[in-house]
């Protein structure tokens, strides 16, 4: 995984057909996505449940590129090795998931993976101040985590702008997760985000047997985001 700040589209398989994850991952990659975003929820840190490391391991062979695993679980440390063994390339934990986030990030990098840190919408940037040299990605949640299809929270655009300035020359991605569409993507791209997670906006209108809409949706988000960068 080399570092660059080009716009990357990362469909969240939270909006895919859960009975068909392998084929869905193949379909979105064939339709031009960059990363595959995998949402793990525990029914405790967030009010929803999805799946764990066994499912991640099962879908791994169906993903050629980057498998981006977003852990919405607490506690998190005890499960890092399992998600690393499942083949995640990026493992993102929440800054709100426990008192020892520094240790969590050490454990992710210690497992040989790229380390991501996610911030809920109500969490300030002071929490990442002393962690920026030990992360590969900061995920700014633009919805409250737990569900797809929620409304983008506009106040987070300013957070992205300030985070981009804090990151400076460090090779750290800014990922946006929640409510990303061709309307909101340009706003966060202009503010400095480079990884755009999108669930409902990518999967709408398509299916494994009719995957062309996935490609159209991915292109629409990418084109809108790249246009905002050119205009800046
Ligand atoms: C929310 C998840 C997101 C979600 C995004 O807790 O982390 O990845 O699936 O879904 P959309 O793009 O529909 O807001
Ligand atoms: Zn996510």
Coordinates of N, CA and C and ligand atoms in Angstrom, one line a residue:
X1 N 0.8 -1.2 0.0 CA 0.0 0.0 0.0 C 0.9 1.2 0.0
X2 N 1.0 1.9 -1.1 CA 1.8 3.1 -1.2 C 0.9 4.3 -0.8
X3 N 1.5 5.4 -0.4 CA 0.7 6.5 0.1 C 0.5 7.5 -1.1
X4 N -0.7 8.0 -1.2 CA -1.0 9.1 -2.1 C -2.3 9.8 -1.7
X5 N -2.4 11.1 -2.1 CA -3.6 11.8 -1.7 C -4.7 11.9 -2.8
X6 N -4.5 11.1 -3.8 CA -5.6 11.1 -4.8 C -6.9 10.6 -4.1
X7 N -8.0 11.0 -4.7 CA -9.3 10.6 -4.2 C -9.5 9.1 -4.3
X8 N -9.9 8.5 -3.2 CA -10.1 7.0 -3.3 C -11.6 6.8 -2.8
X9 N -12.3 6.0 -3.5 CA -13.7 5.7 -3.2 C -13.7 4.3 -2.5
X10 N -14.3 4.2 -1.3 CA -14.3 3.0 -0.5 C -15.7 2.6 -0.2
X11 N -16.4 1.8 -1.0 CA -17.7 1.4 -0.7 C -17.8 0.6 0.6
X12 N -18.8 1.0 1.4 CA -19.1 0.2 2.6 C -20.0 -1.0 2.3
X13 N -19.5 -2.2 2.6 CA -20.4 -3.3 2.3 C -21.5 -3.5 3.3
X14 N -21.6 -2.5 4.2 CA -22.8 -2.5 5.1 C -24.1 -2.3 4.2
X15 N -23.9 -1.8 3.0 CA -25.1 -1.6 2.2 C -25.2 -2.7 1.1
X16 N -24.3 -3.7 1.2 CA -24.3 -4.8 0.2 C -25.3 -5.9 0.6
X17 N -25.4 -6.9 -0.2 CA -26.2 -8.1 0.1 C -25.4 -9.0 1.0
X18 N -25.8 -9.1 2.3 CA -25.1 -9.8 3.3 C -24.9 -11.3 3.0
X19 N -25.8 -11.8 2.1 CA -25.8 -13.2 1.8 C -24.8 -13.5 0.6
X20 N -24.2 -12.4 0.1 CA -23.4 -12.5 -1.1 C -22.2 -11.6 -1.1
X21 N -21.5 -11.5 0.1 CA -20.4 -10.6 0.2 C -19.3 -10.8 -0.8
X22 N -18.9 -12.0 -1.0 CA -17.8 -12.3 -1.9 C -18.1 -11.7 -3.3
X23 N -19.2 -12.0 -3.9 CA -19.6 -11.5 -5.2 C -19.8 -10.0 -5.2
X24 N -20.3 -9.4 -4.1 CA -20.4 -8.0 -4.0 C -19.1 -7.3 -4.0
X25 N -18.1 -7.8 -3.3 CA -16.8 -7.2 -3.2 C -16.1 -7.3 -4.6
X26 N -16.3 -8.4 -5.3 CA -15.8 -8.5 -6.7 C -16.5 -7.5 -7.6
X27 N -17.8 -7.3 -7.4 CA -18.5 -6.4 -8.3 C -18.1 -5.0 -8.1
X28 N -17.9 -4.5 -6.9 CA -17.5 -3.1 -6.7 C -16.1 -2.9 -7.1
X29 N -15.2 -3.8 -7.0 CA -13.9 -3.7 -7.5 C -13.9 -3.6 -9.0
X30 N -14.6 -4.5 -9.6 CA -14.7 -4.5 -11.1 C -15.3 -3.2 -11.6
X31 N -16.1 -2.6 -10.8 CA -16.8 -1.3 -11.2 C -16.0 -0.1 -10.8
X32 N -14.8 -0.3 -10.3 CA -13.8 0.8 -10.2 C -13.6 1.4 -8.8
X33 N -14.0 0.7 -7.8 CA -13.7 1.3 -6.4 C -12.2 1.1 -6.1
X34 N -11.7 1.8 -5.1 CA -10.3 1.8 -4.8 C -10.1 0.9 -3.5
X35 N -10.9 1.1 -2.5 CA -10.8 0.3 -1.3 C -12.1 -0.4 -1.0
X36 N -12.1 -1.4 -0.2 CA -13.4 -2.0 0.3 C -13.5 -1.8 1.8
X37 N -14.5 -1.1 2.2 CA -14.7 -0.7 3.6 C -15.6 -1.7 4.3
X38 N -15.1 -2.2 5.4 CA -15.8 -3.3 6.1 C -16.2 -2.8 7.5
X39 N -17.5 -2.7 7.8 CA -17.9 -2.2 9.1 C -18.2 -3.3 10.1
X40 N -17.5 -3.3 11.2 CA -17.6 -4.2 12.2 C -18.3 -3.6 13.4
X41 N -19.4 -4.0 13.9 CA -20.2 -3.4 14.9 C -20.6 -4.5 16.0
X42 N -20.5 -4.0 17.3 CA -20.7 -5.0 18.4 C -21.9 -4.9 19.2
X43 N -22.9 -4.0 18.8 CA -24.1 -3.8 19.6 C -23.9 -3.2 21.0
X44 N -22.7 -2.7 21.2 CA -22.3 -2.1 22.5 C -21.7 -0.8 22.4
X45 N -20.7 -0.7 21.6 CA -20.1 0.6 21.2 C -21.1 1.4 20.3
X46 N -21.7 0.7 19.4 CA -22.8 1.2 18.6 C -24.0 0.4 18.7
X47 N -25.2 1.0 18.4 CA -26.4 0.2 18.6 C -26.8 -0.6 17.4
X48 N -25.9 -1.4 16.9 CA -26.1 -2.3 15.8 C -25.1 -3.4 15.8
X49 N -25.4 -4.5 15.2 CA -24.4 -5.7 15.2 C -24.2 -6.0 13.7
X50 N -23.0 -6.3 13.4 CA -22.7 -6.9 12.0 C -22.1 -8.2 12.1
X51 N -20.7 -8.3 12.1 CA -20.0 -9.5 12.0 C -18.6 -9.3 12.5
X52 N -17.9 -10.4 12.6 CA -16.5 -10.4 13.2 C -15.4 -10.8 12.3
X53 N -14.3 -11.3 12.9 CA -13.1 -11.6 12.1 C -13.4 -12.8 11.1
X54 N -14.2 -13.7 11.5 CA -14.4 -14.9 10.6 C -15.0 -14.5 9.3
X55 N -15.9 -13.5 9.3 CA -16.5 -13.0 8.0 C -15.5 -12.2 7.3
X56 N -14.7 -11.5 8.0 CA -13.6 -10.7 7.3 C -12.7 -11.7 6.6
X57 N -12.3 -12.8 7.2 CA -11.4 -13.8 6.6 C -12.1 -14.4 5.4
X58 N -13.4 -14.6 5.5 CA -14.1 -15.3 4.4 C -14.2 -14.4 3.2
X59 N -14.3 -13.1 3.4 CA -14.4 -12.2 2.2 C -13.0 -11.8 1.6
X60 N -12.0 -11.9 2.5 CA -10.6 -11.4 2.0 C -10.2 -12.0 0.6
X61 N -10.4 -13.3 0.4 CA -10.0 -13.8 -1.0 C -10.7 -13.1 -2.1
X62 N -11.8 -12.5 -1.8 CA -12.6 -11.9 -2.9 C -12.3 -10.4 -3.1
X63 N -11.3 -9.9 -2.4 CA -10.9 -8.5 -2.5 C -9.4 -8.5 -3.0
X64 N -9.2 -7.8 -4.2 CA -7.9 -7.8 -4.7 C -7.1 -6.7 -4.1
X65 N -7.8 -5.6 -3.8 CA -7.1 -4.4 -3.3 C -7.1 -4.3 -1.8
X66 N -7.3 -3.0 -1.3 CA -7.2 -2.7 0.1 C -8.5 -3.1 0.8
X67 N -8.3 -3.9 1.9 CA -9.4 -4.2 2.8 C -9.3 -3.3 4.0
X68 N -10.3 -2.4 4.2 CA -10.3 -1.3 5.1 C -11.3 -1.6 6.2
X69 N -10.8 -2.1 7.4 CA -11.7 -2.6 8.4 C -11.9 -1.6 9.5
X70 N -13.2 -1.2 9.7 CA -13.6 -0.1 10.6 C -14.2 -0.8 11.8
X71 N -13.5 -0.8 12.9 CA -14.0 -1.5 14.1 C -14.8 -0.5 15.0
X72 N -16.1 -0.7 15.1 CA -16.9 0.0 16.0 C -17.2 -0.9 17.1
X73 N -16.2 -1.2 17.9 CA -16.3 -2.2 19.0 C -15.5 -1.7 20.2
X74 N -16.0 -2.1 21.4 CA -15.3 -1.7 22.6 C -15.6 -2.8 23.6
X75 N -14.5 -3.4 24.3 CA -13.1 -3.1 24.0 C -12.7 -3.6 22.7
X76 N -11.5 -3.1 22.2 CA -11.0 -3.4 20.9 C -9.7 -4.1 20.9
X77 N -8.9 -3.9 21.9 CA -7.5 -4.4 21.8 C -7.5 -6.0 21.7
X78 N -8.3 -6.6 22.4 CA -8.3 -8.1 22.4 C -8.6 -8.7 21.1
X79 N -9.1 -7.9 20.1 CA -9.5 -8.5 18.8 C -8.6 -8.1 17.7
X80 N -7.6 -7.2 18.0 CA -6.8 -6.7 16.9 C -6.1 -7.8 16.1
X81 N -5.5 -8.8 16.9 CA -4.7 -9.8 16.2 C -5.7 -10.7 15.3
X82 N -6.9 -10.9 15.7 CA -7.8 -11.7 14.9 C -8.2 -11.0 13.6
X83 N -8.4 -9.6 13.7 CA -8.7 -8.9 12.4 C -7.4 -8.8 11.5
X84 N -6.3 -8.7 12.2 CA -5.0 -8.8 11.4 C -4.9 -10.1 10.7
X85 N -5.1 -11.2 11.4 CA -5.0 -12.5 10.8 C -6.0 -12.7 9.7
X86 N -7.2 -12.0 9.8 CA -8.2 -12.1 8.8 C -7.9 -11.4 7.5
X87 N -6.8 -10.7 7.5 CA -6.3 -10.1 6.3 C -6.6 -8.7 6.1
X88 N -7.0 -7.9 7.1 CA -7.2 -6.5 7.0 C -5.9 -5.8 6.5
X89 N -6.0 -4.8 5.7 CA -4.8 -4.0 5.4 C -4.8 -2.8 6.3
X90 N -5.9 -2.2 6.5 CA -6.1 -1.0 7.4 C -7.0 -1.5 8.5
X91 N -6.6 -1.2 9.8 CA -7.5 -1.5 10.9 C -7.7 -0.1 11.6
X92 N -9.0 0.3 11.7 CA -9.3 1.6 12.3 C -10.1 1.3 13.6
X93 N -9.6 1.9 14.7 CA -10.3 1.8 15.9 C -10.8 3.2 16.3
X94 N -11.8 3.3 17.2 CA -12.3 4.6 17.6 C -11.6 5.2 18.8
X95 N -11.3 6.5 18.7 CA -10.7 7.1 19.8 C -11.5 7.0 21.1
X96 N -12.9 6.9 20.9 CA -13.8 6.8 22.1 C -13.9 5.4 22.6
X97 N -13.2 4.4 22.0 CA -13.5 3.0 22.3 C -12.8 2.5 23.6
X98 N -11.9 3.4 24.2 CA -11.3 2.9 25.4 C -10.3 4.0 25.9
X99 N -9.8 3.8 27.1 CA -8.9 4.8 27.6 C -7.4 4.8 27.1
X100 N -7.1 3.7 26.4 CA -5.7 3.5 26.0 C -5.5 3.4 24.5
X101 N -5.9 4.5 23.8 CA -5.9 4.4 22.4 C -4.5 4.4 21.8
X102 N -3.6 5.0 22.6 CA -2.1 4.9 22.2 C -1.7 3.5 22.1
X103 N -2.1 2.7 23.1 CA -1.7 1.3 23.1 C -2.4 0.5 21.9
X104 N -3.6 0.9 21.7 CA -4.4 0.3 20.6 C -3.7 0.5 19.2
X105 N -3.2 1.7 19.0 CA -2.5 2.0 17.7 C -1.2 1.3 17.7
X106 N -0.5 1.2 18.8 CA 0.8 0.4 18.8 C 0.5 -1.0 18.4
X107 N -0.6 -1.6 19.0 CA -0.9 -3.0 18.7 C -1.3 -3.2 17.2
X108 N -1.9 -2.2 16.6 CA -2.3 -2.4 15.2 C -1.0 -2.4 14.3
X109 N -0.2 -1.4 14.6 CA 1.1 -1.4 13.8 C 2.0 -2.5 14.2
X110 N 1.9 -3.0 15.4 CA 2.7 -4.1 15.9 C 2.3 -5.4 15.1
X111 N 1.0 -5.4 14.7 CA 0.5 -6.6 13.9 C 0.8 -6.4 12.5
X112 N 1.6 -5.4 12.1 CA 2.0 -5.2 10.7 C 0.9 -4.5 9.8
X113 N -0.1 -3.9 10.4 CA -1.1 -3.3 9.6 C -1.1 -1.7 9.7
X114 N -1.7 -1.1 8.7 CA -1.9 0.3 8.8 C -2.9 0.7 9.9
X115 N -2.6 1.7 10.6 CA -3.4 2.0 11.8 C -4.3 3.2 11.5
X116 N -5.6 3.1 11.7 CA -6.5 4.2 11.6 C -7.2 4.5 12.9
X117 N -7.5 5.8 13.0 CA -8.2 6.3 14.2 C -9.5 7.0 13.8
X118 N -10.6 6.6 14.3 CA -11.9 7.2 13.9 C -12.4 8.1 15.0
X119 N -13.0 9.2 14.6 CA -13.6 10.2 15.6 C -15.1 10.3 15.3
X120 N -15.8 10.1 16.4 CA -17.3 10.4 16.3 C -17.5 11.9 16.1
X121 N -18.7 12.3 15.6 CA -18.9 13.7 15.3 C -18.8 14.6 16.5
X122 N -19.0 14.1 17.7 CA -18.9 15.0 18.8 C -17.6 15.1 19.5
X123 N -16.6 14.4 18.9 CA -15.3 14.3 19.4 C -14.3 15.3 18.8
X124 N -13.6 16.1 19.6 CA -12.8 17.1 19.1 C -11.4 16.6 18.7
X125 N -10.7 17.5 18.0 CA -9.4 17.2 17.4 C -8.3 17.1 18.4
X126 N -8.5 17.7 19.6 CA -7.5 17.6 20.6 C -7.1 16.1 20.9
X127 N -8.1 15.2 20.7 CA -7.8 13.8 21.0 C -6.8 13.2 20.1
X128 N -6.5 13.8 19.0 CA -5.6 13.2 18.0 C -4.2 13.9 18.0
X129 N -4.1 15.0 18.7 CA -2.9 15.8 18.8 C -1.6 15.0 19.0
X130 N -1.6 14.1 20.0 CA -0.4 13.4 20.3 C -0.4 12.0 19.7
X131 N -1.2 11.8 18.7 CA -1.3 10.5 18.0 C -1.0 10.5 16.6
X132 N -0.8 11.7 16.0 CA -0.7 11.8 14.6 C 0.6 11.2 14.0
X133 N 1.6 11.0 14.8 CA 2.8 10.3 14.3 C 2.7 8.8 14.4
X134 N 1.6 8.3 14.9 CA 1.5 6.8 14.9 C 0.2 6.3 14.2
X135 N -0.3 7.2 13.3 CA -1.5 6.7 12.5 C -1.2 6.8 11.1
X136 N -1.9 6.0 10.3 CA -1.8 6.1 8.8 C -3.1 6.7 8.2
X137 N -4.1 6.8 9.1 CA -5.4 7.3 8.6 C -6.2 7.9 9.8
X138 N -6.8 9.0 9.6 CA -7.8 9.5 10.5 C -9.2 9.5 9.8
X139 N -10.1 8.8 10.5 CA -11.5 8.7 9.9 C -12.4 9.7 10.6
X140 N -12.9 10.7 9.9 CA -13.8 11.6 10.4 C -15.2 11.1 10.1
X141 N -15.9 10.7 11.2 CA -17.3 10.2 11.0 C -18.2 11.4 10.8
X142 N -18.9 11.4 9.7 CA -19.9 12.4 9.3 C -21.3 12.0 9.5
X143 N -21.5 10.9 10.2 CA -22.7 10.5 10.9 C -22.4 9.9 12.2
X144 N -23.4 9.7 13.1 CA -23.1 8.9 14.3 C -23.0 7.4 13.9
X145 N -22.0 6.7 14.2 CA -21.8 5.4 13.7 C -22.9 4.4 14.1
X146 N -23.1 3.4 13.3 CA -24.1 2.4 13.6 C -25.0 2.0 12.4
X147 N -25.3 2.9 11.6 CA -26.2 2.6 10.5 C -25.8 3.3 9.2
X148 N -26.1 2.7 8.1 CA -26.0 3.3 6.8 C -27.2 4.2 6.5
X149 N -27.1 5.1 5.5 CA -28.2 5.8 5.0 C -28.6 7.0 5.9
X150 N -27.7 7.5 6.7 CA -28.0 8.7 7.6 C -27.6 10.0 6.9
X151 N -28.0 11.1 7.4 CA -27.8 12.4 6.9 C -26.4 12.9 7.3
X152 N -25.6 13.4 6.3 CA -24.3 13.9 6.5 C -24.4 15.1 7.5
X153 N -23.4 15.1 8.4 CA -23.4 16.2 9.4 C -22.4 17.3 9.0
X154 N -22.9 18.4 8.6 CA -22.1 19.5 8.0 C -21.0 20.0 8.8
X155 N -21.2 20.0 10.2 CA -20.2 20.6 11.1 C -18.9 20.0 10.9
X156 N -18.9 18.8 10.4 CA -17.6 18.0 10.3 C -16.7 18.5 9.2
X157 N -17.2 19.4 8.3 CA -16.3 19.9 7.2 C -15.2 20.7 7.8
X158 N -15.6 21.5 8.8 CA -14.5 22.4 9.4 C -13.5 21.5 10.2
X159 N -14.0 20.4 10.8 CA -13.1 19.5 11.4 C -12.1 18.9 10.4
X160 N -12.5 18.6 9.3 CA -11.6 18.0 8.2 C -10.6 19.1 7.8
X161 N -11.0 20.3 7.7 CA -10.1 21.4 7.3 C -9.0 21.6 8.3
X162 N -9.4 21.6 9.6 CA -8.5 21.8 10.7 C -7.6 20.6 10.8
X163 N -8.1 19.4 10.6 CA -7.3 18.2 10.7 C -6.3 18.1 9.6
X164 N -6.6 18.6 8.4 CA -5.7 18.6 7.3 C -4.5 19.5 7.6
X165 N -4.8 20.6 8.2 CA -3.7 21.5 8.6 C -2.8 20.9 9.7
X166 N -3.4 20.2 10.7 CA -2.6 19.5 11.7 C -1.7 18.4 11.2
X167 N -2.2 17.7 10.2 CA -1.4 16.6 9.6 C -0.2 17.1 8.8
X168 N -0.3 18.3 8.2 CA 0.8 18.8 7.5 C 1.4 17.8 6.5
X169 N 2.7 17.6 6.5 CA 3.4 16.7 5.5 C 3.3 15.2 5.9
X170 N 2.8 14.9 7.0 CA 2.7 13.5 7.4 C 2.0 12.7 6.4
X171 N 2.4 11.4 6.2 CA 1.7 10.6 5.2 C 0.4 9.9 5.9
X172 N -0.5 10.8 6.2 CA -1.8 10.3 6.9 C -3.0 10.6 6.0
X173 N -3.8 9.6 5.7 CA -5.0 9.8 5.0 C -6.1 10.4 5.9
X174 N -6.9 11.2 5.3 CA -8.2 11.6 5.9 C -9.3 10.9 5.2
X175 N -10.0 10.1 6.0 CA -11.2 9.3 5.5 C -12.5 9.9 6.0
X176 N -13.5 10.0 5.2 CA -14.8 10.4 5.6 C -15.8 9.3 5.5
X177 N -16.5 9.1 6.6 CA -17.5 8.0 6.7 C -18.8 8.5 7.1
X178 N -19.8 8.4 6.2 CA -21.2 8.7 6.5 C -21.8 9.7 5.7
X179 N -22.9 9.4 5.0 CA -23.6 10.4 4.2 C -22.8 10.9 3.0
X180 N -21.8 10.2 2.5 CA -21.1 10.7 1.3 C -21.9 10.4 0.1
X181 N -22.1 11.5 -0.7 CA -22.8 11.4 -2.0 C -22.1 12.4 -3.0
X182 N -22.6 12.4 -4.2 CA -22.0 13.4 -5.1 C -22.1 14.8 -4.7
X183 N -23.1 15.1 -3.8 CA -23.3 16.4 -3.3 C -22.3 16.8 -2.1
X184 N -22.1 15.8 -1.2 CA -21.3 16.1 0.0 C -19.8 15.8 -0.3
X185 N -19.5 14.9 -1.2 CA -18.1 14.5 -1.5 C -17.2 15.7 -1.9
X186 N -17.7 16.7 -2.7 CA -16.9 17.8 -3.0 C -16.5 18.7 -1.8
X187 N -17.4 18.8 -0.9 CA -17.2 19.6 0.3 C -16.1 19.0 1.2
X188 N -16.0 17.7 1.3 CA -15.0 17.2 2.2 C -13.7 17.0 1.4
X189 N -13.8 16.8 0.1 CA -12.5 16.7 -0.7 C -11.8 18.1 -0.7
X190 N -12.6 19.1 -0.9 CA -12.0 20.5 -0.8 C -11.4 20.8 0.5
X191 N -12.0 20.2 1.6 CA -11.5 20.5 2.9 C -10.2 19.6 3.2
X192 N -9.9 18.6 2.4 CA -8.7 17.9 2.6 C -8.8 16.4 2.7
X193 N -10.0 15.8 2.5 CA -10.2 14.4 2.7 C -9.7 13.7 1.4
X194 N -9.2 12.5 1.5 CA -8.8 11.7 0.3 C -9.5 10.3 0.2
X195 N -10.0 9.8 1.3 CA -10.7 8.5 1.2 C -12.1 8.7 1.5
X196 N -13.0 8.4 0.6 CA -14.4 8.7 0.8 C -15.2 7.3 0.9
X197 N -15.7 7.0 2.1 CA -16.5 5.8 2.3 C -17.9 6.2 1.9
X198 N -18.5 5.3 1.1 CA -19.9 5.5 0.8 C -20.6 4.1 0.7
X199 N -21.7 4.0 1.4 CA -22.5 2.8 1.4 C -23.7 2.9 0.5
X200 N -24.7 3.6 1.0 CA -26.0 3.6 0.2 C -25.8 4.3 -1.1
X201 N -24.9 5.3 -1.2 CA -24.7 6.0 -2.4 C -24.0 5.2 -3.5
X202 N -23.3 4.2 -3.1 CA -22.7 3.3 -4.1 C -23.6 2.2 -4.5
X203 N -24.2 1.5 -3.5 CA -25.0 0.3 -3.8 C -26.4 0.6 -4.4
X204 N -26.9 1.8 -4.3 CA -28.3 2.0 -4.7 C -28.4 1.8 -6.2
X205 N -29.5 1.1 -6.5 CA -29.9 0.8 -7.9 C -29.2 -0.4 -8.5
X206 N -28.2 -1.0 -7.8 CA -27.5 -2.1 -8.4 C -27.6 -3.4 -7.7
X207 N -27.0 -4.4 -8.2 CA -26.9 -5.7 -7.6 C -25.8 -6.5 -8.2
X208 N -25.5 -7.7 -7.6 CA -24.5 -8.5 -8.2 C -24.8 -8.9 -9.7
X209 N -26.1 -9.1 -10.0 CA -26.5 -9.4 -11.3 C -26.7 -8.2 -12.2
X210 N -26.7 -7.0 -11.6 CA -26.8 -5.8 -12.4 C -25.8 -4.7 -11.8
X211 N -24.5 -4.9 -11.9 CA -23.6 -4.1 -11.2 C -23.2 -2.8 -11.8
X212 N -23.7 -2.5 -13.0 CA -23.4 -1.3 -13.7 C -23.7 0.0 -12.9
X213 N -24.8 0.0 -12.2 CA -25.1 1.2 -11.3 C -24.0 1.4 -10.3
X214 N -23.4 0.4 -9.8 CA -22.3 0.6 -8.8 C -21.2 1.5 -9.5
X215 N -20.9 1.1 -10.7 CA -19.8 1.9 -11.4 C -20.3 3.3 -11.6
X216 N -21.5 3.5 -12.0 CA -22.0 4.9 -12.3 C -22.0 5.7 -11.0
X217 N -22.4 5.1 -9.9 CA -22.4 5.7 -8.6 C -21.0 6.1 -8.1
X218 N -20.1 5.2 -8.3 CA -18.7 5.4 -7.9 C -18.1 6.6 -8.7
X219 N -18.3 6.5 -10.0 CA -17.8 7.6 -10.9 C -18.4 9.0 -10.6
X220 N -19.7 9.0 -10.2 CA -20.4 10.2 -9.9 C -19.7 10.9 -8.6
X221 N -19.4 10.0 -7.6 CA -18.8 10.6 -6.4 C -17.4 11.0 -6.7
X222 N -16.6 10.2 -7.4 CA -15.2 10.6 -7.8 C -15.2 11.9 -8.6
X223 N -16.0 11.9 -9.6 CA -16.0 13.1 -10.5 C -16.3 14.4 -9.7
X224 N -17.3 14.3 -8.8 CA -17.7 15.5 -8.1 C -16.5 15.9 -7.1
X225 N -15.9 14.9 -6.5 CA -14.8 15.2 -5.6 C -13.6 15.8 -6.3
X226 N -13.3 15.2 -7.4 CA -12.1 15.7 -8.2 C -12.3 17.1 -8.8
X227 N -13.6 17.3 -9.2 CA -13.9 18.7 -9.7 C -13.7 19.7 -8.6
X228 N -14.0 19.4 -7.4 CA -13.8 20.4 -6.3 C -12.3 20.7 -6.1
X229 N -11.5 19.6 -6.3 CA -10.0 19.9 -6.1 C -9.5 20.7 -7.2
X230 N -10.0 20.5 -8.4 CA -9.5 21.3 -9.6 C -9.9 22.7 -9.4
X231 N -11.1 22.9 -8.9 CA -11.6 24.3 -8.7 C -10.9 25.1 -7.6
X232 N -10.3 24.3 -6.7 CA -9.7 25.0 -5.5 C -8.4 25.7 -5.9
Ligands
LIG1 C1 -21.7 3.9 9.7 C2 -20.6 3.1 8.9 C3 -20.5 3.6 7.5 C4 -21.8 3.5 6.8 C5 -21.9 4.5 5.7 O1 -21.6 3.5 11.1 O2 -19.4 3.2 9.5 O3 -19.5 3.0 6.8 O4 -22.0 2.2 6.2 O5 -23.1 4.4 5.1 P1 -23.7 5.6 4.2 O6 -22.7 5.9 3.1 O7 -25.0 5.0 3.7 O8 -23.9 6.7 5.1
LIG2 ZN1 -17.5 2.7 8.4

